[in-house]
Structure formats: C-alpha cells, structure tokens
Amino acid sequence: MLKDYVVVDLETTGLSAKDNRIIEIGAIKIKEGKAEELFETFVNPGCAIPFRITEVTGINDSMVSEAPYIQTEIVRFIEFSEELPLIGHNLLFDYSFLKANAVNNKLTFEREGIDTLKIAREKLKDLPSRRLDYLCRYFSIPDENHHRAVNDAKAAYELYKLFCKLFENENEVFKPAKLIYNAKKQSPITDKQIKYLRALVSFHNINIDCEIDKLTKSQASRLIDNIILEHGRIF
C-alpha cells in the first residue's frame, strides 16, 4: 500500500479532454497514510455549463463565474501534488484533463497512478456495477454529495484503503503504473479569429455561450463554421 500519494477527482463540462473543460478540482494529499492537505476549487471554464452537467453535478454558471481560470489552477494543482503518485476512480479520465491543460500552459505533468476502478473491475467481477457511487453503497462508504470533486476524491480514498485491506496479499494490484495520455498543445485563438467571430456575432445578432478570447484556435474555427452554416456569412 502506498503511504504518500494524492487522490484526485474532477468535474468537467463533458467527456473530451481536448474539447471540454474542467469546472471543479478536488484532491487530498496523503502523507504516511494520513490525509494531510485538501485542495478544492471551482474553475471558470470560460463557457456555459451544459444543462445536463448541472443536473448531474449541481454546479451552475453562477457558481463558477467568479472562479479562477484553469491557467492559474493547473499551476496550483501541480505544486500541490508535488511528484506524488495519483489515485482516483477512472483515473485516466481525470489525468487526461489535467495533462491536456498542463501541456496547453507549457507545463510538465507526468505521473504514475493507481485506478480504483481498474482494481474493482479485476477483483469484483461479480458485482453488477463498479461505479464509484455503487461501490460506496455496497461497502457503506460515505459519499454524501456524489459528483462533486472533493467528495468523490474522499470516497476514492476510502475505497482505496478498503481495497488495500481486502487484497492486502496481492501487491501487484497496488503497484503504481505510468499514466499515459498523449496531449498536444492547442494553439490559442488568433487575433484574426477573434475579430471575425465578434463581427459574426454582431452581424447576426446572436449570443454564444463562451468567452471568445478563451477559445483555442480549433474551437474558434469550429464555432465560426457552425455560425456560418446556421446563419450565413457576413455580407
């Protein structure tokens, strides 16, 4: 069993680390097997949170409107997590978002980790589900506000400790593995795209649910294409 590590969970606007954004980070730093420090923050995604995400997480636009942007929080999280291994439930999902944002901000973020979902799939094959909320109910682990980052991080921490007791003689299960996600730096929106997007929005008198200057070059290109397809070009 690891003694020093960081348990992490994210809430995001969708499932793609390339196209979607972090809205909340929750993490617990464990030293010598004991919770030492908590990291908890909302993140302003620079776009509207989809209704389906608000339904699941309870996080809405007003809750993140005054929050810091990811450019600040990814630096804080990397400093918080030091060089420690990461633990999480479906860990590669969270790691992909963290790695993508680190790369976009010219930061190095390489980690090893242990995924409690992978352990559950290997060792609890007879259960009908290995979702975190189901496992918490099955093992009577408190998870009072599921789909909020720090609460799910706490639940994953308790689940990991439980797995260490249940499978204490199976050391290979608890050996951290290198986390692999190939993130390519996304170029920021260009000045030309900003000017043209603002002109399109003004000309067609439409509202868009994102901050234009927070878009990447590829996101801006897709948005321009979608506006033109739906409303037409500027004449």
Phi, psi and omega in degrees: 000134176294147176254331181237121181191175177234126175266131186225149173211146179236154163245140187223170179278355181179194189260351185259120178293337180280319189254341183250178192225153177283136175242346177203140175237131174229133182208154178231127176268126181250127176232130182055035176081003182238143178296123185251321187209146181249141174237121183214123180203142164282157176230129176286115184281349183075015178206167178290142176280126180303146183303320182296328178287319176297321178301319184282315188263336187082001180270126180240176185301320183295332182287335182250357188298328180256007181284158176290158177278166185296333180303325177278315189285333178291325175295314179299319182292318180298320176295319180298317187279352179052226175249022188285152173297154178255148173230140178191170178260117192063053190300323184297330176300308181295318181298322182298319179292317179296316181294316181300317181287328175297312180299317179298335180254020174061039179246150176269130179214093178238129183219158164261162180195172177231130182255115180293334176294319178297318177298315180299319180293327181280325190251346183235051186293339182277348179286146180289342181209150174239019175297152183299316181296322179294314181296324177297317177294318183297319183259009179057044176266128179298132175209072192294327183229074183299149183069029162240136196302307185291328178293319178289329175295318178297319179295318179295325176298313179294323179294318179299315179298320178296316179298324179297327178283317183293324186237041188296337181268002182250075188299329184297330179296330187253020176272121180300140178245151178297131177274129185240118171213119184272096181261133176255139180298130178265129181289142177289161177304142181274161177299323179297318179294318178302312182298316183289320179298315179297323178293318178299313181298317180291315183297318183268357179053055181240160175252141174240150189264035179212160174274118188304317185286355177263358180284154169275170180299317181289322178296319178297319180297317179294319181295317177301314180299317181294320179295317180296318179297322184274323188243340182101170180281174174276126182258000000 
